[in-house]
Structures are given as C-alpha cells and as structure tokens.
Amino acid sequence: MADELRSRIRSGKLRPGQRMPTQAKLADEFGVERGAVRQALRILQSEHLLVNMSKGSPATVADTLERALTGPEASPQPTTVALGGRITAAFGARHVEIDALCLTSISLTLAMGEPLRQIHAGRMKPAKVDVRVLLPSSDIDLAFPAPVDASASGRLQRNWLTNRNAQGQVLRHNLLALRATHGIDVNVAFRALPFTPPVKLYLLNRTEALFAYYTLARRQEEVDHEYLEMYDVQGTQSMLFPFAHGAGLRDTTFVEQSHRWFDALWETISSELLLSG
C-alpha cells in the first residue's frame, strides 16, 4: 500500500499540497483495516512525503517533494516504483537529457511509457530529447545471466541478446516517433560495453543520478522451450538510490562524478552497437 501511494505521489497523481483520501476511503480501496492504512501513511510521513498527519483530518502531500524524492533524505525504492516518476518529471524540462547504463534497457523502456502518454495527451512538450544508452556488447561472454550448466551458455546468451535488441528497438522507435507526431527534436544513441555492468545507472537532465546494484540469484527460466537453471538478476526490482545535484556535497559530487564516468565510457572503450546483432 505504501509503495502504491508513493508511486502516485512520484508520478504526480497526488500533487504537492493535495489532501490525501480519508483513511476510510483508503481502507475501502485497498481492502485493509485502518491500522494498515495508518502504518502505510506513517511510512510516507517518515520519508517526508506526507505532512500534517493528525487523527482529525487527512494528511497532506508535502510541498517539498523534490528534496524528499531525491537527495539525502530519500529512501531507495525498487526500479519499478522509482524510475517512472523520475523519468516523467525529467520530461518537464525543455531539453530532456537521459543517460542510462544497464543490462537490457527494459526498465527504461517501461519508464518511458508515462511521459510518452503525457506528450501524446498534450500535457507535456519538450523541445528536445537526447537519450544515450550503454549496454553490454554481443561480442563478450556475459558474467550474467549465466547457466548453472555451462553447456547451455550459448542458448542463454542468444536469449539475452534477443531481449536486449527487442527492448532497445522498442525504446528507439517510441522516442523517434515523437519527431513525426509532435515535431520534437529527438536523438537516441546506443553504444556497446566490453563488460557486463554490475550496476545500473540513470542520469537525468544532468541534475539527478539513480544508482542500483544488480544482485544475482539462482532461478529458472524457459529458454527454447526448456527450463534452464541460471544465475541472473531482476533489474526491475533493483533498489534505486537517488542523488540530486544541489542536495548537499555528497549528492552533488556523486551526480558530477557519475556523469564523468558515463561520458568516459561513452567516449573511450564503448563501441558501435547494432540492435540487430
């Protein structure tokens, strides 16, 4: 429940200064007791997302959301919860700049859904969108996903490559379509890394950095009509740690150094990436 309400705040469905629904309405919506509602609201209050909590009236969404959602007081959240709202907020700028380093770009592709809907609905219209994505090269032996049985490594690599290319193609197509439909200057570029990234990183408008570790776990997945045991990650569930330029020395330095690191990879050891192979 706290995750869902947090997502509504991050996405703007619940706006700064807006009163929350009553505890009775929330209990009815989520099918829980009021005690569970109060617990969820207290979690959001501890994260500085809600203020003015009292027994007599609904809480209010904090006016200072930017500091609560990014910066030293922000709590890390799963990628599926955190990324969409931050990407949508980034599209409020006239010039949108998004850099991403990841394994397949599936989280980024999903997170683009809401700002694209906002643009098509006429509620947003940036003048320019620049997106750069670093992904593992198809020429390397991936550190993960890795089969428990090494003899299946070829099939698993091909399956990953198919997913990488498909997600990248969807991301590129959806963004470039904005040129024809809305006259937005869009540039989307991909480059290949000579290693498997152990972390994921999203850099938004040169002012925010969202960082997460890829955590390996053993699991099964169907590949070529056969279930394979593998060591893999679920990037959509990786916990994103937010940092904001201007939110203190720690955050500002992290954002600046993250950009320097990304730019260095982009300009030196990365290579051309073809989403067809």
Tab-separated table of N, CA and C in Angstrom, residues 91-158:
chain	number	residue	atom	x	y	z
A	91	PHE	N	10.970	14.833	-18.009
A	91	PHE	CA	10.381	15.284	-19.274
A	91	PHE	C	9.670	16.626	-19.136
A	92	GLY	N	9.606	17.161	-17.932
A	92	GLY	CA	9.067	18.507	-17.765
A	92	GLY	C	10.030	19.586	-18.204
A	93	ALA	N	11.292	19.228	-18.437
A	93	ALA	CA	12.293	20.198	-18.894
A	93	ALA	C	12.130	20.459	-20.387
A	94	ARG	N	12.601	21.609	-20.822
A	94	ARG	CA	12.536	21.928	-22.250
A	94	ARG	C	13.510	21.054	-23.043
A	95	HIS	N	14.683	20.840	-22.471
A	95	HIS	CA	15.670	19.950	-23.089
A	95	HIS	C	15.875	18.757	-22.164
A	96	VAL	N	15.388	17.604	-22.569
A	96	VAL	CA	15.471	16.397	-21.763
A	96	VAL	C	16.748	15.648	-22.132
A	97	GLU	N	17.563	15.345	-21.120
A	97	GLU	CA	18.787	14.568	-21.337
A	97	GLU	C	18.780	13.357	-20.403
A	98	ILE	N	18.771	12.176	-20.983
A	98	ILE	CA	18.750	10.943	-20.194
A	98	ILE	C	19.879	10.028	-20.663
A	99	ASP	N	20.733	9.650	-19.732
A	99	ASP	CA	21.788	8.676	-19.978
A	99	ASP	C	21.510	7.454	-19.125
A	100	ALA	N	21.738	6.276	-19.691
A	100	ALA	CA	21.468	5.037	-18.949
A	100	ALA	C	22.546	4.005	-19.228
A	101	LEU	N	22.966	3.333	-18.170
A	101	LEU	CA	23.856	2.180	-18.274
A	101	LEU	C	23.122	1.016	-17.633
A	102	CYS	N	22.873	-0.047	-18.402
A	102	CYS	CA	22.051	-1.140	-17.892
A	102	CYS	C	22.313	-2.410	-18.692
A	103	LEU	N	21.572	-3.465	-18.353
A	103	LEU	CA	21.801	-4.781	-18.953
A	103	LEU	C	20.967	-5.006	-20.205
A	104	THR	N	19.697	-4.550	-20.193
A	104	THR	CA	18.820	-4.766	-21.351
A	104	THR	C	17.967	-3.550	-21.711
A	105	SER	N	17.868	-2.575	-20.866
A	105	SER	CA	17.050	-1.356	-21.026
A	105	SER	C	15.559	-1.590	-20.831
A	106	ILE	N	15.158	-2.745	-20.290
A	106	ILE	CA	13.726	-2.992	-20.113
A	106	ILE	C	13.107	-2.008	-19.124
A	107	SER	N	13.810	-1.695	-18.027
A	107	SER	CA	13.257	-0.758	-17.042
A	107	SER	C	13.096	0.632	-17.647
A	108	LEU	N	14.068	1.053	-18.443
A	108	LEU	CA	13.992	2.368	-19.080
A	108	LEU	C	12.850	2.418	-20.077
A	109	THR	N	12.692	1.363	-20.861
A	109	THR	CA	11.606	1.320	-21.835
A	109	THR	C	10.249	1.413	-21.140
A	110	LEU	N	10.071	0.668	-20.046
A	110	LEU	CA	8.822	0.736	-19.294
A	110	LEU	C	8.601	2.119	-18.696
A	111	ALA	N	9.661	2.728	-18.168
A	111	ALA	CA	9.541	4.033	-17.512
A	111	ALA	C	9.193	5.133	-18.491
A	112	MET	N	9.504	4.950	-19.755
A	112	MET	CA	9.186	5.963	-20.770
A	112	MET	C	7.697	6.005	-21.086
A	113	GLY	N	6.964	4.990	-20.661
A	113	GLY	CA	5.555	4.921	-21.026
A	113	GLY	C	4.748	6.131	-20.586
A	114	GLU	N	4.909	6.543	-19.321
A	114	GLU	CA	4.098	7.641	-18.801
A	114	GLU	C	4.426	8.983	-19.458
A	115	PRO	N	5.702	9.404	-19.574
A	115	PRO	CA	5.938	10.682	-20.258
A	115	PRO	C	5.481	10.668	-21.711
A	116	LEU	N	5.581	9.530	-22.382
A	116	LEU	CA	5.086	9.460	-23.754
A	116	LEU	C	3.570	9.650	-23.793
A	117	ARG	N	2.876	9.055	-22.826
A	117	ARG	CA	1.422	9.270	-22.757
A	117	ARG	C	1.099	10.738	-22.487
A	118	GLN	N	1.875	11.354	-21.615
A	118	GLN	CA	1.651	12.776	-21.299
A	118	GLN	C	1.870	13.649	-22.540
A	119	ILE	N	2.878	13.320	-23.330
A	119	ILE	CA	3.141	14.087	-24.552
A	119	ILE	C	2.011	13.895	-25.553
A	120	HIS	N	1.587	12.650	-25.747
A	120	HIS	CA	0.521	12.383	-26.713
A	120	HIS	C	-0.809	13.000	-26.269
A	121	ALA	N	-0.973	13.183	-24.941
A	121	ALA	CA	-2.198	13.813	-24.424
A	121	ALA	C	-2.110	15.340	-24.451
A	122	GLY	N	-0.954	15.881	-24.837
A	122	GLY	CA	-0.791	17.330	-24.930
A	122	GLY	C	-0.448	18.001	-23.622
A	123	ARG	N	-0.111	17.224	-22.584
A	123	ARG	CA	0.199	17.818	-21.285
A	123	ARG	C	1.688	18.113	-21.109
A	124	MET	N	2.513	17.599	-22.012
A	124	MET	CA	3.953	17.864	-21.996
A	124	MET	C	4.410	18.054	-23.431
A	125	LYS	N	5.422	18.920	-23.617
A	125	LYS	CA	6.032	19.014	-24.940
A	125	LYS	C	7.424	19.602	-24.809
A	126	PRO	N	8.417	18.765	-24.530
A	126	PRO	CA	9.798	19.254	-24.548
A	126	PRO	C	10.191	19.625	-25.973
A	127	ALA	N	11.151	20.518	-26.095
A	127	ALA	CA	11.618	20.907	-27.428
A	127	ALA	C	12.626	19.905	-27.973
A	128	LYS	N	13.391	19.286	-27.066
A	128	LYS	CA	14.454	18.388	-27.495
A	128	LYS	C	14.609	17.256	-26.498
A	129	VAL	N	14.873	16.052	-27.002
A	129	VAL	CA	15.098	14.886	-26.149
A	129	VAL	C	16.348	14.167	-26.642
A	130	ASP	N	17.343	14.055	-25.770
A	130	ASP	CA	18.570	13.322	-26.080
A	130	ASP	C	18.690	12.137	-25.126
A	131	VAL	N	18.772	10.942	-25.670
A	131	VAL	CA	18.892	9.723	-24.865
A	131	VAL	C	20.123	8.945	-25.323
A	132	ARG	N	20.972	8.583	-24.350
A	132	ARG	CA	22.139	7.744	-24.632
A	132	ARG	C	22.065	6.506	-23.742
A	133	VAL	N	22.307	5.349	-24.325
A	133	VAL	CA	22.199	4.099	-23.573
A	133	VAL	C	23.445	3.253	-23.802
A	134	LEU	N	24.070	2.822	-22.705
A	134	LEU	CA	25.192	1.890	-22.750
A	134	LEU	C	24.697	0.502	-22.352
A	135	LEU	N	24.953	-0.496	-23.219
A	135	LEU	CA	24.530	-1.868	-22.987
A	135	LEU	C	25.710	-2.803	-23.245
A	136	PRO	N	25.697	-4.002	-22.664
A	136	PRO	CA	26.785	-4.947	-22.933
A	136	PRO	C	26.849	-5.324	-24.410
A	137	SER	N	28.048	-5.504	-24.891
A	137	SER	CA	28.262	-5.917	-26.274
A	137	SER	C	27.832	-7.370	-26.483
A	138	SER	N	27.409	-7.675	-27.692
A	138	SER	CA	27.073	-9.061	-28.045
A	138	SER	C	28.327	-9.901	-28.273
A	139	ASP	N	29.494	-9.250	-28.297
A	139	ASP	CA	30.747	-9.958	-28.580
A	139	ASP	C	31.431	-10.517	-27.338
A	140	ILE	N	30.881	-10.266	-26.159
A	140	ILE	CA	31.536	-10.709	-24.928
A	140	ILE	C	30.802	-11.915	-24.340
A	141	ASP	N	31.499	-12.647	-23.505
A	141	ASP	CA	30.854	-13.677	-22.694
A	141	ASP	C	30.298	-13.005	-21.448
A	142	LEU	N	28.987	-12.995	-21.316
A	142	LEU	CA	28.358	-12.299	-20.197
A	142	LEU	C	28.712	-12.941	-18.859
A	143	ALA	N	28.931	-12.101	-17.859
A	143	ALA	CA	29.089	-12.621	-16.497
A	143	ALA	C	27.755	-13.131	-15.970
A	144	PHE	N	26.690	-12.496	-16.391
A	144	PHE	CA	25.322	-12.909	-16.076
A	144	PHE	C	24.389	-12.289	-17.097
A	145	PRO	N	23.261	-12.953	-17.411
A	145	PRO	CA	22.833	-14.246	-16.872
A	145	PRO	C	23.784	-15.357	-17.284
A	146	ALA	N	24.003	-16.310	-16.351
A	146	ALA	CA	24.927	-17.413	-16.576
A	146	ALA	C	24.250	-18.718	-16.208
A	147	PRO	N	24.323	-19.724	-17.060
A	147	PRO	CA	23.673	-21.001	-16.746
A	147	PRO	C	24.440	-21.755	-15.669
A	148	VAL	N	23.714	-22.463	-14.857
A	148	VAL	CA	24.358	-23.340	-13.880
A	148	VAL	C	25.133	-24.431	-14.612
A	149	ASP	N	24.536	-24.945	-15.690
A	149	ASP	CA	25.205	-25.915	-16.554
A	149	ASP	C	25.866	-25.148	-17.694
A	150	ALA	N	27.185	-25.089	-17.721
A	150	ALA	CA	27.914	-24.281	-18.690
A	150	ALA	C	27.600	-24.653	-20.132
A	151	SER	N	27.143	-25.859	-20.377
A	151	SER	CA	26.865	-26.280	-21.751
A	151	SER	C	25.709	-25.497	-22.378
A	152	ALA	N	24.915	-24.828	-21.551
A	152	ALA	CA	23.763	-24.069	-22.063
A	152	ALA	C	24.080	-22.600	-22.275
A	153	SER	N	25.336	-22.215	-22.152
A	153	SER	CA	25.688	-20.796	-22.200
A	153	SER	C	25.331	-20.149	-23.537
A	154	GLY	N	25.492	-20.890	-24.637
A	154	GLY	CA	25.180	-20.326	-25.942
A	154	GLY	C	23.718	-19.966	-26.086
A	155	ARG	N	22.850	-20.859	-25.670
A	155	ARG	CA	21.408	-20.592	-25.749
A	155	ARG	C	21.011	-19.416	-24.870
A	156	LEU	N	21.591	-19.357	-23.677
A	156	LEU	CA	21.242	-18.273	-22.764
A	156	LEU	C	21.724	-16.931	-23.290
A	157	GLN	N	22.919	-16.918	-23.900
A	157	GLN	CA	23.439	-15.677	-24.470
A	157	GLN	C	22.554	-15.200	-25.608
A	158	ARG	N	22.116	-16.129	-26.454
A	158	ARG	CA	21.240	-15.733	-27.559
A	158	ARG	C	19.911	-15.201	-27.052
